[in-house]
């Protein structure tokens, strides 16, 4: 088999997936169609439809684009079948029904932004940073009936510095995801469509004593800071949600007024704790007490305001130490 024998349908939606689609196009792979989410209503009154990043790139390359509302829609399934793909590649998309993932002769493989079986789920990059991992990576695996449980084709690791936020890891894994996709395709071609793959319950992917860590979808309540945790946990939580969706807390004044504040950057200290959530400040530095020590707040955003550094925030606040966060 040669790469020209592959007829690929690509499925993805966000910017993260564009890097892989671009790699396929620029390396001469035959992408016969692209499947992405329907255009999203945006604007104050949802009067404008915004195409996905994948759709925008696909159209710029003259690739056919399909945008089904439901993946089991018989009309969509028949249209997809009509492209005669013998392989499907999925990056940052939705769960597929068996009628779709089992359609191609050589199956459907997914590029997942974690080292499976760890961090199965919708937000693997965020949760790896939140949990203070020093290494994550990307995995390619064949889809099966359950989410992120299929046979693994290959993995590539990625180091996570202690100072890295989600944007840094996202960008790194986005590029690494394109690399692993190309390497996986080379294996598929070399194996005439049937590369070696290994079950996730193999001893090769031994689960640590602490068990599997999962990566569920993030919601607003998920992103609220718990100041009763150790400072390192809060520090990792903030960088694991920065710049988006943003870790938040509530700033409470002596008059009882409350304001939501998002934190984007903090610094660990060894300064002794006071009460969790208590604010400590001087002219230029702002701290909040966690369970074991103070955490320095470097960059934040009040509801309805722009992001600012701590010095700018302190300039606009009087008697800041009468406030606390919760």
Tab-separated table of C-alpha atoms in Angstrom, residues 28-207:
chain	number	residue	atom	x	y	z
A	28	UNK	CA	-0.109	14.905	0.290
A	29	UNK	CA	-2.742	12.731	1.926
A	30	UNK	CA	-6.037	12.406	0.109
A	31	UNK	CA	-8.718	13.986	2.289
A	32	UNK	CA	-11.983	13.276	0.491
A	33	UNK	CA	-14.253	15.078	2.978
A	34	UNK	CA	-14.263	16.937	6.293
A	35	UNK	CA	-16.933	16.551	8.982
A	36	UNK	CA	-17.347	19.312	11.556
A	37	UNK	CA	-19.946	20.809	13.877
A	38	UNK	CA	-22.743	23.022	12.494
A	39	UNK	CA	-22.024	26.744	12.451
A	40	UNK	CA	-22.435	28.265	15.909
A	41	UNK	CA	-24.706	31.280	16.575
A	42	UNK	CA	-22.681	34.178	18.007
A	43	UNK	CA	-23.293	37.833	18.803
A	44	UNK	CA	-25.523	39.535	21.308
A	45	UNK	CA	-28.687	38.214	19.716
A	46	UNK	CA	-27.165	35.102	18.140
A	47	UNK	CA	-27.842	36.684	14.776
A	48	UNK	CA	-24.520	35.634	13.203
A	49	UNK	CA	-23.409	32.098	12.387
A	50	UNK	CA	-19.717	31.388	13.057
A	51	UNK	CA	-18.130	28.466	11.174
A	52	UNK	CA	-15.722	26.240	13.060
A	53	UNK	CA	-11.974	26.657	12.653
A	54	UNK	CA	-11.858	23.312	10.844
A	55	UNK	CA	-14.559	24.373	8.397
A	56	UNK	CA	-12.762	27.619	7.612
A	57	UNK	CA	-9.528	25.804	6.834
A	58	UNK	CA	-11.266	23.035	4.856
A	59	UNK	CA	-13.064	25.535	2.634
A	60	UNK	CA	-9.808	27.418	2.041
A	61	UNK	CA	-8.399	24.160	0.658
A	62	UNK	CA	-11.446	23.330	-1.450
A	63	UNK	CA	-12.389	20.302	0.658
A	64	UNK	CA	-16.030	19.129	0.875
A	65	UNK	CA	-17.524	19.897	4.298
A	66	UNK	CA	-20.322	18.006	6.052
A	67	UNK	CA	-22.035	19.472	9.143
A	68	UNK	CA	-24.588	17.008	10.500
A	69	UNK	CA	-26.831	17.947	13.392
A	70	UNK	CA	-27.070	14.270	14.321
A	71	UNK	CA	-24.391	11.719	13.504
A	72	UNK	CA	-27.000	8.942	13.098
A	73	UNK	CA	-29.060	10.904	10.556
A	74	UNK	CA	-29.599	8.422	7.693
A	75	UNK	CA	-29.096	11.098	5.040
A	76	UNK	CA	-25.730	12.073	6.554
A	77	UNK	CA	-24.646	8.437	6.894
A	78	UNK	CA	-25.425	7.749	3.240
A	79	UNK	CA	-23.667	10.921	2.105
A	80	UNK	CA	-20.625	9.970	4.165
A	81	UNK	CA	-20.651	6.456	2.724
A	82	UNK	CA	-20.723	7.949	-0.756
A	83	UNK	CA	-17.231	9.391	-0.321
A	84	UNK	CA	-15.819	5.872	-0.225
A	85	UNK	CA	-13.305	6.564	2.537
A	86	UNK	CA	-11.243	3.603	3.725
A	87	UNK	CA	-9.995	5.463	6.852
A	88	UNK	CA	-11.342	8.148	9.172
A	89	UNK	CA	-9.237	10.442	11.370
A	90	UNK	CA	-10.857	12.174	14.360
A	91	UNK	CA	-9.383	15.075	16.366
A	92	UNK	CA	-11.337	16.979	19.046
A	93	UNK	CA	-14.772	16.013	17.792
A	94	UNK	CA	-17.884	14.432	19.258
A	95	UNK	CA	-18.736	10.838	20.126
A	96	UNK	CA	-19.429	8.787	16.990
A	97	UNK	CA	-22.044	6.053	16.616
A	98	UNK	CA	-20.878	2.636	15.449
A	99	UNK	CA	-22.533	3.087	12.068
A	100	UNK	CA	-20.016	5.891	11.459
A	101	UNK	CA	-16.788	4.731	13.158
A	102	UNK	CA	-17.086	1.190	11.800
A	103	UNK	CA	-17.779	2.317	8.233
A	104	UNK	CA	-14.247	2.489	6.720
A	105	UNK	CA	-12.306	-0.644	5.782
A	106	UNK	CA	-9.311	0.378	7.923
A	107	UNK	CA	-11.356	1.772	10.778
A	108	UNK	CA	-11.396	5.161	12.517
A	109	UNK	CA	-8.600	6.426	14.702
A	110	UNK	CA	-8.643	9.317	17.139
A	111	UNK	CA	-5.858	11.694	18.204
A	112	UNK	CA	-6.355	12.199	21.947
A	113	UNK	CA	-4.493	14.868	23.944
A	114	UNK	CA	-3.346	12.607	26.804
A	115	UNK	CA	-1.473	9.392	27.451
A	116	UNK	CA	-4.360	6.946	27.577
A	117	UNK	CA	-5.765	5.224	29.533
A	118	UNK	CA	-5.163	8.275	31.752
A	119	UNK	CA	-7.378	11.307	31.192
A	120	UNK	CA	-10.201	9.871	29.170
A	121	UNK	CA	-12.792	12.555	28.559
A	122	UNK	CA	-13.502	15.958	27.105
A	123	UNK	CA	-10.892	18.146	28.858
A	124	UNK	CA	-7.644	16.141	29.145
A	125	UNK	CA	-5.287	19.102	28.790
A	126	UNK	CA	-6.933	21.126	31.552
A	127	UNK	CA	-7.109	18.227	33.993
A	128	UNK	CA	-3.498	17.163	33.460
A	129	UNK	CA	-2.325	20.649	34.462
A	130	UNK	CA	-4.876	20.960	37.293
A	131	UNK	CA	-3.545	17.703	38.733
A	132	UNK	CA	0.049	18.921	38.568
A	133	UNK	CA	1.240	16.352	36.038
A	134	UNK	CA	4.843	16.796	34.904
A	135	UNK	CA	4.189	14.800	31.734
A	136	UNK	CA	1.272	14.303	29.400
A	137	UNK	CA	1.214	13.544	25.678
A	138	UNK	CA	-0.850	12.399	22.728
A	139	UNK	CA	-2.284	9.018	21.814
A	140	UNK	CA	-3.720	7.543	18.638
A	141	UNK	CA	-6.238	4.740	19.105
A	142	UNK	CA	-8.956	2.991	17.149
A	143	UNK	CA	-12.483	3.951	18.133
A	144	UNK	CA	-14.798	1.361	19.636
A	145	UNK	CA	-18.068	1.387	21.558
A	146	UNK	CA	-16.913	3.270	24.664
A	147	UNK	CA	-15.329	6.722	24.962
A	148	UNK	CA	-11.514	6.769	24.691
A	149	UNK	CA	-11.120	3.042	25.402
A	150	UNK	CA	-10.041	1.651	22.013
A	151	UNK	CA	-6.841	-0.161	21.088
A	152	UNK	CA	-3.794	2.104	21.199
A	153	UNK	CA	-1.677	2.490	18.067
A	154	UNK	CA	1.037	4.779	19.418
A	155	UNK	CA	1.858	7.496	21.959
A	156	UNK	CA	4.223	10.474	22.164
A	157	UNK	CA	5.085	12.166	25.509
A	158	UNK	CA	5.151	15.891	26.280
A	159	UNK	CA	6.869	17.480	29.303
A	160	UNK	CA	4.807	19.936	31.373
A	161	UNK	CA	6.928	22.558	33.186
A	162	UNK	CA	5.708	23.605	36.625
A	163	UNK	CA	5.166	27.136	35.276
A	164	UNK	CA	3.161	26.076	32.200
A	165	UNK	CA	-0.468	27.037	31.795
A	166	UNK	CA	-3.064	25.378	29.575
A	167	UNK	CA	-2.250	27.595	26.597
A	168	UNK	CA	1.365	26.373	26.595
A	169	UNK	CA	0.358	22.714	26.836
A	170	UNK	CA	-2.469	23.134	24.305
A	171	UNK	CA	-0.128	24.617	21.712
A	172	UNK	CA	2.493	21.947	22.316
A	173	UNK	CA	0.029	19.072	22.071
A	174	UNK	CA	-1.619	20.614	19.016
A	175	UNK	CA	1.691	20.374	17.136
A	176	UNK	CA	2.497	16.966	18.620
A	177	UNK	CA	-0.962	15.735	17.628
A	178	UNK	CA	-0.220	16.530	13.993
A	179	UNK	CA	3.102	14.680	14.270
A	180	UNK	CA	1.584	11.553	15.793
A	181	UNK	CA	-1.161	11.515	13.182
A	182	UNK	CA	1.411	11.472	10.369
A	183	UNK	CA	3.443	8.772	12.116
A	184	UNK	CA	0.291	6.704	12.640
A	185	UNK	CA	-0.603	7.003	8.969
A	186	UNK	CA	2.887	5.810	8.061
A	187	UNK	CA	2.328	2.727	10.231
A	188	UNK	CA	-1.051	2.110	8.601
A	189	UNK	CA	0.462	2.332	5.133
A	190	UNK	CA	3.387	0.072	6.064
A	191	UNK	CA	0.998	-2.520	7.525
A	192	UNK	CA	-1.381	-2.489	4.532
A	193	UNK	CA	-4.089	-0.864	6.615
A	194	UNK	CA	-3.775	-3.007	9.726
A	195	UNK	CA	-1.081	-1.699	12.103
A	196	UNK	CA	-0.317	-3.274	15.445
A	197	UNK	CA	-2.549	-1.947	18.209
A	198	UNK	CA	-2.630	-2.789	21.904
A	199	UNK	CA	-5.600	-3.005	24.301
A	200	UNK	CA	-5.615	-0.352	27.002
A	201	UNK	CA	-5.817	-2.994	29.724
A	202	UNK	CA	-2.457	-4.403	28.609
A	203	UNK	CA	0.347	-4.426	31.246
A	204	UNK	CA	2.149	-2.055	28.894
A	205	UNK	CA	-0.263	0.651	30.082
A	206	UNK	CA	-0.191	-0.223	33.783
A	207	UNK	CA	-2.516	1.832	35.956
